[in-house]
XYZ file of C-alpha atoms in Angstrom:
686
model
C 4.330 36.399 8.681
C 0.563 36.340 8.405
C -0.560 34.642 5.181
C -2.662 36.684 2.754
C -6.421 36.569 3.182
C -8.540 34.598 0.777
C -10.610 37.119 -1.120
C -13.773 35.251 -2.038
C -15.784 32.098 -1.556
C -17.495 31.973 -4.948
C -16.224 29.926 -7.845
C -17.654 28.487 -11.049
C -17.655 25.001 -9.543
C -19.192 26.014 -6.250
C -21.989 27.934 -7.932
C -22.867 25.305 -10.525
C -26.485 24.247 -10.097
C -27.083 26.665 -7.238
C -27.904 29.740 -9.312
C -30.679 27.718 -10.958
C -32.444 27.628 -7.607
C -32.109 31.395 -7.286
C -29.583 31.272 -4.439
C -26.183 32.847 -4.978
C -24.914 31.337 -1.740
C -22.565 28.367 -2.269
C -23.911 26.103 0.471
C -27.352 27.578 1.105
C -28.951 24.233 0.310
C -27.370 22.643 3.384
C -28.725 25.464 5.556
C -32.238 24.946 4.181
C -31.952 21.207 4.725
C -31.178 21.951 8.357
C -34.004 24.503 8.636
C -36.623 24.301 5.836
C -38.439 27.345 7.246
C -35.651 29.513 5.779
C -36.477 28.592 2.176
C -38.978 31.450 1.607
C -36.205 33.921 2.468
C -33.753 32.778 -0.183
C -33.710 36.264 -1.772
C -32.718 37.836 1.535
C -29.821 35.415 1.968
C -28.782 35.977 -1.637
C -28.793 39.759 -1.224
C -26.844 39.612 2.046
C -24.242 37.280 0.630
C -23.810 39.338 -2.535
C -23.364 42.497 -0.443
C -20.743 40.669 1.613
C -18.994 39.486 -1.564
C -19.051 42.981 -3.020
C -17.505 44.542 0.097
C -14.973 41.746 0.396
C -13.866 42.171 -3.202
C -13.568 45.961 -2.862
C -11.553 45.647 0.330
C -9.322 42.998 -1.220
C -8.582 45.152 -4.263
C -7.965 48.380 -2.367
C -4.792 49.652 -0.769
C -2.724 46.519 -1.178
C -5.286 43.946 -0.087
C -7.124 42.950 3.048
C -4.019 42.126 5.029
C -2.732 45.674 4.713
C -6.191 47.249 5.013
C -6.819 45.544 8.347
C -3.401 46.658 9.570
C -4.253 50.330 9.064
C -3.360 50.921 12.697
C 0.210 50.865 11.361
C -0.441 53.947 9.251
C -2.986 55.942 11.292
C -2.588 57.600 14.655
C 1.100 58.102 15.421
C 3.910 56.024 13.919
C 7.632 56.200 14.648
C 9.628 55.981 11.424
C 13.071 54.341 11.110
C 14.875 57.694 11.494
C 12.792 58.455 14.636
C 10.613 60.936 12.815
C 7.004 60.774 13.972
C 4.226 60.466 11.415
C 0.666 61.401 12.410
C -2.465 60.668 10.376
C -6.132 61.277 11.183
C -9.401 61.011 9.288
C -11.529 64.128 9.763
C -13.355 64.829 6.475
C -15.451 67.783 7.679
C -12.659 69.606 9.507
C -11.281 72.943 8.332
C -7.867 72.456 9.960
C -6.078 70.124 12.378
C -3.238 70.895 14.785
C -1.228 68.751 17.187
C -0.473 70.065 20.632
C 0.959 68.632 23.831
C 3.832 68.542 26.258
C 6.345 68.480 23.420
C 5.442 71.980 22.162
C 4.339 73.628 25.393
C 0.683 73.092 24.399
C 1.006 75.533 21.511
C -2.267 75.226 19.581
C -0.922 76.361 16.210
C 2.748 75.383 15.878
C 2.152 71.928 14.366
C -0.553 71.949 11.697
C -1.599 68.832 9.799
C -1.597 68.947 5.987
C -4.898 68.127 4.307
C -4.829 65.110 1.984
C -7.445 63.443 -0.200
C -10.388 61.446 1.147
C -10.610 63.495 4.346
C -7.205 62.501 5.673
C -4.782 64.798 7.482
C -1.036 64.167 7.917
C 1.831 65.605 9.943
C 5.497 64.597 10.146
C 7.685 65.787 13.023
C 11.432 65.285 12.512
C 13.584 63.942 15.357
C 15.479 66.158 17.759
C 19.087 67.068 17.167
C 20.164 64.068 19.209
C 18.095 61.857 16.849
C 15.582 60.993 19.579
C 11.854 61.315 18.817
C 10.416 64.805 19.263
C 7.616 63.375 21.392
C 8.959 61.323 24.277
C 7.374 58.198 25.709
C 4.707 59.173 28.263
C 4.087 62.618 26.796
C 0.534 63.961 26.669
C -0.951 64.919 23.301
C -4.151 66.334 21.876
C -5.525 66.983 18.405
C -7.097 70.407 17.945
C -9.848 70.433 15.327
C -10.983 73.660 13.679
C -14.437 73.281 12.187
C -15.928 74.954 9.133
C -18.237 76.863 11.479
C -15.236 78.491 13.142
C -15.390 76.352 16.277
C -12.235 75.034 17.894
C -12.752 71.585 19.398
C -10.361 71.781 22.269
C -11.409 72.539 25.812
C -9.085 73.840 28.480
C -10.812 71.971 31.343
C -9.370 68.646 32.373
C -10.832 65.366 31.168
C -10.652 62.028 32.953
C -8.058 60.536 30.645
C -5.354 62.085 28.503
C -3.908 60.858 25.241
C -0.552 59.515 26.424
C 2.044 58.673 23.779
C 3.046 55.095 24.551
C 6.407 54.089 23.092
C 8.416 52.457 25.896
C 12.083 51.599 25.380
C 11.299 47.946 26.155
C 8.082 46.349 24.964
C 6.770 43.197 26.587
C 8.094 40.131 24.805
C 5.518 37.375 24.390
C 6.776 33.966 25.538
C 3.898 31.537 25.137
C 1.949 30.575 22.004
C -1.821 30.921 21.772
C -3.703 27.846 23.010
C -5.694 25.790 20.532
C -9.457 26.271 20.440
C -10.969 23.822 22.974
C -13.762 21.466 21.969
C -15.556 22.262 25.238
C -15.587 25.982 25.970
C -15.820 26.935 29.654
C -15.698 30.722 30.023
C -14.850 32.747 33.112
C -16.332 36.205 32.559
C -14.202 38.688 34.477
C -13.659 42.362 35.171
C -10.099 43.276 36.147
C -11.068 46.284 38.249
C -13.295 44.363 40.667
C -11.087 41.262 40.902
C -9.925 41.912 44.463
C -11.491 41.961 47.952
C -10.080 45.454 48.459
C -12.236 48.534 47.970
C -10.286 49.956 45.059
C -9.699 49.478 41.334
C -7.673 46.298 41.054
C -4.811 45.967 38.581
C -3.779 43.792 35.651
C -0.921 42.544 37.812
C -3.283 41.547 40.621
C -5.355 39.590 38.110
C -2.272 37.851 36.746
C -0.928 36.944 40.167
C -4.060 36.213 42.184
C -6.951 35.466 39.840
C -5.457 33.468 36.953
C -4.422 30.587 39.265
C -8.002 30.432 40.598
C -9.444 30.298 37.088
C -7.082 27.459 36.212
C -7.925 25.590 39.418
C -11.644 25.983 38.722
C -11.282 24.283 35.344
C -12.158 27.170 33.036
C -10.260 27.208 29.745
C -11.269 30.660 28.531
C -11.529 34.131 30.068
C -13.823 36.850 28.773
C -12.389 40.191 29.865
C -14.822 43.051 30.257
C -14.221 46.805 30.292
C -10.767 46.691 28.712
C -11.402 49.131 25.870
C -10.906 52.589 27.382
C -14.001 54.257 28.815
C -14.154 57.516 30.719
C -16.953 56.484 33.081
C -16.027 53.495 35.267
C -19.672 52.781 36.143
C -20.543 52.246 32.471
C -19.053 48.739 32.947
C -16.909 49.431 29.882
C -19.830 49.832 27.469
C -19.380 53.545 26.687
C -16.101 53.440 24.788
C -14.153 56.656 24.384
C -10.930 55.254 22.921
C -11.116 52.100 20.808
C -7.356 51.747 20.378
C -6.430 51.944 24.059
C -6.445 49.385 26.841
C -7.854 50.977 29.969
C -5.082 52.616 31.938
C -7.068 52.530 35.185
C -5.808 48.956 35.728
C -2.177 49.515 34.720
C 0.017 49.677 31.645
C -0.336 48.015 28.234
C 2.692 45.874 29.023
C 0.981 44.530 32.137
C -2.112 43.565 30.137
C 0.109 41.779 27.619
C 1.745 39.876 30.467
C -1.694 38.905 31.838
C -2.695 37.394 28.494
C 0.675 35.702 28.022
C 0.495 34.085 31.460
C -3.072 32.941 30.747
C -1.771 31.321 27.567
C 0.923 29.558 29.577
C -1.896 27.979 31.604
C -3.692 26.839 28.456
C -6.391 29.482 28.880
C -7.714 31.501 25.928
C -8.625 35.174 26.461
C -11.553 36.864 24.727
C -12.115 40.619 24.617
C -15.592 41.956 25.242
C -15.560 44.178 22.154
C -18.034 47.043 21.774
C -18.530 47.848 18.095
C -22.281 48.296 18.445
C -22.051 51.918 19.576
C -19.693 54.538 21.011
C -19.738 57.099 23.792
C -21.211 60.460 22.825
C -18.351 62.259 24.621
C -16.796 64.946 22.435
C -13.653 65.852 24.399
C -12.276 62.337 24.695
C -14.398 60.287 22.282
C -15.232 60.014 18.585
C -18.405 62.099 18.714
C -18.109 65.303 16.618
C -14.500 64.362 15.967
C -14.319 66.431 12.776
C -16.918 68.990 13.872
C -19.797 67.284 12.079
C -22.598 65.243 13.606
C -21.644 62.229 11.497
C -18.000 61.361 10.597
C -17.775 57.853 12.098
C -21.511 57.715 12.715
C -24.798 58.095 10.932
C -26.222 61.581 11.267
C -29.102 61.846 13.764
C -31.604 60.386 14.286
C -30.246 57.168 12.759
C -26.887 57.683 14.414
C -28.213 57.937 17.959
C -29.281 55.186 20.338
C -32.156 56.573 22.356
C -31.778 54.232 25.341
C -27.997 54.069 25.567
C -27.407 57.793 24.919
C -24.633 56.858 22.527
C -23.640 57.122 18.860
C -24.152 54.446 16.189
C -21.545 53.670 13.537
C -22.084 54.029 9.804
C -20.973 50.511 8.859
C -21.229 51.200 5.117
C -18.502 53.863 5.334
C -15.127 52.819 3.935
C -13.191 54.539 6.707
C -15.457 53.178 9.435
C -14.838 49.678 8.103
C -11.111 50.430 8.138
C -11.344 51.725 11.706
C -13.375 48.815 13.125
C -11.769 45.930 11.215
C -8.318 47.292 12.045
C -9.421 47.603 15.645
C -10.204 43.886 15.812
C -6.878 43.045 14.182
C -5.021 45.384 16.537
C -6.373 43.721 19.684
C -5.397 40.327 18.281
C -1.908 41.381 17.175
C -0.904 43.958 19.773
C -2.207 42.205 22.876
C -2.604 38.593 21.795
C -6.332 38.195 22.447
C -7.838 34.972 21.101
C -11.194 36.290 19.979
C -14.136 38.450 20.893
C -17.514 38.525 22.537
C -19.375 41.036 20.368
C -21.577 43.223 22.540
C -24.965 44.538 21.456
C -25.360 42.456 18.303
C -29.157 42.746 18.459
C -28.852 46.522 18.319
C -26.586 46.202 15.281
C -28.816 43.807 13.351
C -32.003 45.868 13.320
C -32.877 49.475 12.592
C -35.160 49.412 15.644
C -32.193 48.151 17.771
C -34.555 45.846 19.636
C -36.141 48.849 21.379
C -39.791 48.191 22.146
C -39.640 44.955 20.166
C -40.505 41.550 21.526
C -39.083 38.747 19.416
C -41.629 35.963 19.147
C -39.507 33.690 16.964
C -41.506 34.382 13.821
C -39.141 34.265 10.855
C -40.517 37.443 9.313
C -38.911 39.339 12.218
C -35.436 38.458 10.933
C -35.824 39.633 7.351
C -37.101 42.650 5.514
C -36.682 46.373 5.937
C -36.179 46.269 9.713
C -32.820 44.519 9.226
C -29.775 46.792 9.024
C -27.863 44.976 6.310
C -24.922 47.396 6.482
C -24.071 46.280 10.009
C -25.007 42.672 9.230
C -22.477 42.659 6.384
C -19.889 44.279 8.662
C -20.269 41.363 11.088
C -19.852 38.915 8.185
C -16.669 40.715 7.128
C -15.343 40.736 10.693
C -15.932 37.016 11.143
C -14.427 36.166 7.756
C -11.252 38.148 8.374
C -10.786 36.921 11.950
C -11.308 33.248 11.166
C -9.236 33.391 8.006
C -6.288 34.994 9.760
C -6.630 33.139 13.053
C -8.160 29.642 12.608
C -8.459 29.147 16.377
C -10.144 32.516 16.911
C -13.453 32.400 18.810
C -16.277 34.867 18.205
C -19.375 35.028 20.397
C -22.522 37.032 19.604
C -24.693 38.686 22.233
C -28.031 38.514 20.434
C -31.379 38.281 22.162
C -33.433 38.146 18.953
C -32.537 34.628 17.787
C -31.434 35.642 14.286
C -31.261 32.420 12.193
C -27.850 31.355 10.859
C -26.021 33.780 13.166
C -23.642 30.932 14.026
C -23.495 29.234 10.648
C -20.700 29.560 8.095
C -20.580 32.464 5.673
C -20.640 30.075 2.728
C -24.100 28.946 3.894
C -25.376 32.502 4.176
C -24.716 32.739 7.909
C -22.921 35.462 9.821
C -19.966 33.276 10.824
C -20.031 33.462 14.634
C -18.794 30.437 16.583
C -21.250 30.788 19.465
C -24.232 32.800 20.584
C -25.173 33.520 24.201
C -28.236 31.613 25.430
C -29.721 34.745 26.962
C -33.131 33.266 27.798
C -31.673 30.846 30.359
C -30.618 33.316 33.101
C -33.868 35.221 32.627
C -35.783 31.988 33.214
C -33.941 31.185 36.450
C -34.539 34.693 37.797
C -38.213 34.480 36.828
C -38.620 31.127 38.579
C -36.946 32.313 41.785
C -38.932 35.558 41.827
C -42.361 34.215 40.905
C -42.614 30.506 41.762
C -42.821 28.498 44.954
C -40.577 25.437 44.949
C -43.522 23.088 44.602
C -44.713 25.015 41.516
C -41.519 24.724 39.473
C -42.429 23.494 35.986
C -39.991 20.740 34.956
C -41.158 20.787 31.328
C -40.716 24.528 31.038
C -37.214 24.376 32.551
C -36.189 21.678 30.080
C -37.783 23.602 27.203
C -35.830 26.768 28.047
C -32.550 24.885 28.390
C -32.963 22.971 25.114
C -34.728 25.584 22.981
C -31.891 26.582 20.660
C -31.334 26.517 16.922
C -30.090 23.164 15.745
C -26.553 23.342 14.420
C -25.774 26.683 16.080
C -23.603 26.528 19.186
C -24.840 28.248 22.325
C -23.059 29.329 25.476
C -25.298 28.565 28.440
C -25.094 30.412 31.737
C -27.181 30.587 34.874
C -26.147 34.205 35.456
C -23.675 36.687 34.003
C -22.684 40.239 34.884
C -26.186 41.409 33.866
C -27.773 39.564 36.785
C -25.094 40.722 39.235
C -25.670 44.447 38.786
C -27.325 46.561 41.458
C -31.067 46.676 40.901
C -31.116 42.931 40.459
C -29.785 40.079 42.573
C -27.430 37.197 41.943
C -28.932 33.715 42.141
C -27.295 33.220 45.532
C -28.944 36.386 46.793
C -32.332 35.428 45.380
C -31.990 32.083 47.148
C -30.542 33.130 50.518
C -30.650 36.930 50.754
C -29.733 38.389 54.171
C -29.136 34.917 55.636
C -25.835 34.938 53.736
C -24.515 37.544 56.177
C -25.253 35.538 59.322
C -25.726 31.847 58.524
C -22.984 30.738 56.135
C -20.750 29.325 58.854
C -20.000 25.625 58.441
C -19.530 25.390 62.218
C -23.274 25.603 62.812
C -26.084 23.496 61.331
C -27.609 24.877 58.152
C -30.980 26.503 58.556
C -33.641 25.719 55.965
C -32.936 28.825 53.859
C -29.203 28.177 53.560
C -29.765 24.468 52.963
C -32.248 25.132 50.140
C -30.087 27.890 48.677
C -26.866 25.894 48.575
C -28.489 22.805 47.058
C -30.400 24.733 44.367
C -27.387 26.918 43.554
C -25.450 23.760 42.647
C -28.295 22.069 40.807
C -29.164 25.150 38.735
C -25.546 25.364 37.625
C -25.207 21.668 36.872
C -28.339 21.422 34.738
C -27.454 24.652 32.914
C -23.889 23.446 32.321
C -24.914 20.024 31.035
C -28.188 20.660 29.193
C -28.152 24.293 28.078
C -25.550 24.554 25.332
C -22.204 23.774 23.757
C -20.301 26.154 26.005
C -20.684 27.419 29.580
C -20.095 30.826 31.175
C -19.729 31.992 34.767
C -19.285 35.555 36.026
C -16.398 36.208 38.392
C -17.284 35.349 41.980
C -20.651 33.784 41.221
C -19.047 30.338 41.250
C -18.929 30.526 45.052
C -22.212 32.399 45.506
C -20.796 35.896 45.958
C -22.902 37.418 48.720
C -23.566 40.834 47.196
C -24.530 42.513 43.967
C -22.204 44.634 41.850
C -22.322 48.420 41.968
C -19.571 50.713 40.729
C -18.612 53.939 42.496
C -20.927 56.744 41.402
C -22.670 59.795 42.781
C -25.652 57.689 43.870
C -23.551 55.616 46.310
C -21.100 58.319 47.430
C -18.422 56.952 45.084
C -18.143 53.789 47.151
C -16.081 50.777 46.079
C -17.750 48.508 48.630
C -19.777 46.642 46.002
C -17.221 46.989 43.191
C -15.049 44.109 44.377
C -15.049 40.330 44.613
C -14.533 38.865 48.084
C -12.281 35.941 47.218
C -11.227 35.921 50.870
C -14.552 34.219 51.673
C -13.374 31.100 49.842
C -10.169 30.842 51.841
C -11.897 29.692 55.028
C -13.335 26.181 55.384
C -15.430 27.651 58.174
C -17.607 29.378 55.565
C -19.831 27.524 53.119
C -18.685 29.624 50.147
C -15.760 27.227 49.791
C -18.246 24.359 49.376
C -19.895 26.032 46.380
C -16.440 26.827 44.995
C -15.422 23.157 45.182
C -18.564 22.023 43.420
C -18.031 24.500 40.585
C -14.435 23.311 40.259
C -15.343 19.637 40.195
C -18.245 20.224 37.814
C -15.871 21.814 35.295
C -13.207 19.149 35.654
C -15.810 16.403 35.317
C -16.921 17.991 32.052
C -13.293 18.227 30.998
C -12.999 14.460 31.482
C -16.246 13.391 29.803
C -16.853 16.256 27.358
C -20.608 16.735 27.385
C -20.324 20.302 26.026
C -18.657 18.960 22.891
C -21.246 16.191 22.511
C -24.547 16.365 20.584
C -27.530 17.768 22.504
C -28.814 15.672 25.386
C -31.644 13.165 25.190
C -34.172 14.053 27.884
C -35.885 10.872 29.038
C -37.850 12.276 31.980
C -39.249 15.633 33.088
C -41.670 14.352 35.698
C -43.753 17.225 37.000
C -45.189 15.544 40.109
C -41.895 13.948 41.167
C -39.970 17.115 40.169
C -37.324 14.878 38.562
C -35.387 15.541 35.341
C -33.322 12.769 33.721
C -31.196 13.055 30.575
C -28.096 11.552 29.035
C -25.319 13.208 27.104
C -21.812 11.999 26.214
C -22.380 8.582 27.865
C -23.232 10.417 31.093
C -26.626 10.121 32.777
C -27.844 13.109 34.775
C -30.540 12.649 37.412
C -31.801 15.774 39.184
C -34.477 15.851 41.870
C -35.928 19.341 42.332
C -38.625 18.233 44.766
C -38.503 20.436 47.895
C -39.223 17.600 50.337
C -39.210 14.141 48.710
C -36.386 11.715 48.038
C -36.832 8.582 45.975
C -35.294 5.147 46.344
C -34.940 2.692 43.448
C -36.081 5.354 40.975
C -36.053 3.931 37.439
C -34.152 5.991 34.870
C -33.654 5.400 31.170
C -30.199 4.589 29.766
C -29.056 3.924 26.228
C -25.581 2.482 26.796
C -25.716 -0.852 28.641
C -23.301 -1.731 31.388
C -22.137 -0.677 34.827
C -22.661 2.880 36.064
C -20.906 4.686 38.905
C -21.494 8.016 40.614
C -18.979 10.566 39.339
C -20.402 13.867 40.602
C -22.771 14.123 43.530
C -24.000 17.499 44.736
C -25.009 15.872 48.050
C -21.389 15.304 49.112
C -20.451 16.947 52.386
C -17.543 18.824 50.817
C -20.124 20.573 48.591
C -22.435 21.474 51.469
C -24.572 18.388 50.965
C -25.730 15.718 53.394
C -23.704 12.725 52.185
C -26.646 10.394 51.671
C -25.206 8.338 48.797
C -22.789 5.426 48.831
C -20.214 6.062 46.100
C -18.913 2.499 46.284
C -22.142 1.176 44.825
C -22.243 -0.026 41.212
C -25.429 0.393 39.197
C -26.176 -2.036 36.386
C -28.481 -1.345 33.483
C -31.199 -3.767 32.503
C -32.418 -4.520 28.957
C -35.777 -3.018 29.873
C -36.836 -0.206 27.502
C -37.978 2.903 29.320
C -38.863 6.483 28.385
C -37.530 6.221 24.839
C -34.274 4.468 25.689
C -33.366 0.836 25.087
C -32.428 0.155 28.701
C -32.988 1.385 32.218
C -31.770 1.048 35.775
C -32.581 1.925 39.364
C -30.925 4.745 41.282
C -30.327 4.968 45.020
C -32.051 7.537 47.171
C -30.848 10.831 45.806
C -31.145 14.562 45.742
C -29.010 15.188 42.667
C -26.933 12.467 41.075
C -24.667 12.406 38.057
C -23.919 8.911 36.764
C -21.274 7.868 34.278
C -21.155 4.660 32.260
C -18.079 2.878 33.538
C -17.945 0.247 30.786
């Protein structure tokens, strides 16, 4: 049984001496010690924390406590009672009347009315049949008919893409394997079930379980981030226009098959995160939440505040009691019903600010993160979500997609933070695309690359990535495509010598990933297929491409042949992850960069007793190149992107030992000489 939630952080002891400084946040002092620039905003942190405390206390006191409140999915929607009666409950405060219709009553629109209750709730109980079986059978189609106060009936006869199907199978999937523990080094494989096959169709949960999970394990990833699982009517929305928050997308298969996918991932020691979209909702009315009770608000703010002008979607009213019930229960439901291990919260920037980031360039000035432009209702909702998730599930992982750089986003609630575990380092992929689009190789700025990879808030964990799904979408190009373009179609055979374009592309593809993986954060993310340089962009079937699935797939078959160089990139990605697994640089403190030599185009840094030496020069190699080391002793090559199996030229002797010398260099107490190299990764073998 889940233990009860802890209701509050504040206590007489914790607050002693802190109120005198004007901060009602228990550990705000430690946050200010970490970042003194936050001190002028003590009142903002105090107000946010007090709002969080107020909401937390109200939720704890109401309806039997937080545990029951966040399990409201057990009392809303449809519930089968012990005698096989069916109990239905909806929240539709502006409705005039509600009716249930479906297969079970021949689609009669008036035979089963809901009774109106207090606080905008509507309830209906349907007794079992004479044979004691439920009146609505498993697999039946249902629909709620809403009569509005304006005399409108919200029920259309035309077909919609997805129906409400009553799911109550005689045999539910039985979970076998426990959740894995939270890893110290997080290596995420971002994936979309529907495209996870070489075939031109929507792939299934079962295909992912059988064919993709073993690849993810082999590649050394310990976490999967599943996209487009929450039900969405439009496939090409990439799962970001949600129409049903309490439904796993049926286009890939059944709920039981998704549960099996997650259970099998757990058996492999792999955590599974859900890409959760609580930042907005589809504006569909027939199969979504929009105008659910006939009003232009209900779950959302009334326009214009409740509309996102760029996304053409609706924005939640996070201060609403029932919206908090709906969203917090939704998080709990995905954790309990399907066994997810956490969430990547989409669109956090849009949630944090009234301007939603539209037309706003974040310069890093602290005044941008405080004041009237901040939507404290949604900010407090995120604090509540993180508190509840981490209190109930200590190994839960939450990741924020925020481009603004909000301070303390990934600090504890007791410090005044929002409680996320990680934030996405969104500037890194943008930098790589910018460099490849705008710079010649000889003009790459080593200092600027290092700055982008290391420019993150101290004490807040970042997930670094060279490219994600955003860079794979049609209209942009993957890194492999920027590097090699049409040559990928004709020159990727390993049976012929590499031309200059393929040679450059393969070497830089590996080096960009290695430096991002090792220098850019405390976690790493890769989008499905990009690990082997997937040759094409991603484009879902739509009217603009004649509903083609040609680009809505991942060609894993390209990796199967040693005659194609895709397998070489695949091997490097695999060995890079497993090398990190052995030496743990993601879990180590940030790297010490000892060299970013612009003329030589060489970057040297050490992290977790590992020395990384990367030569980005387009034409020069260096012999006996001095690099700084802090730990004295013998060093050996442990990962070399120039190996032949990775598409390299095999120019290094791996049997050579390298010994440090007590000669201070570039800020380190010792140094040593490397062999001729293109990209070398050295490990202290002491």
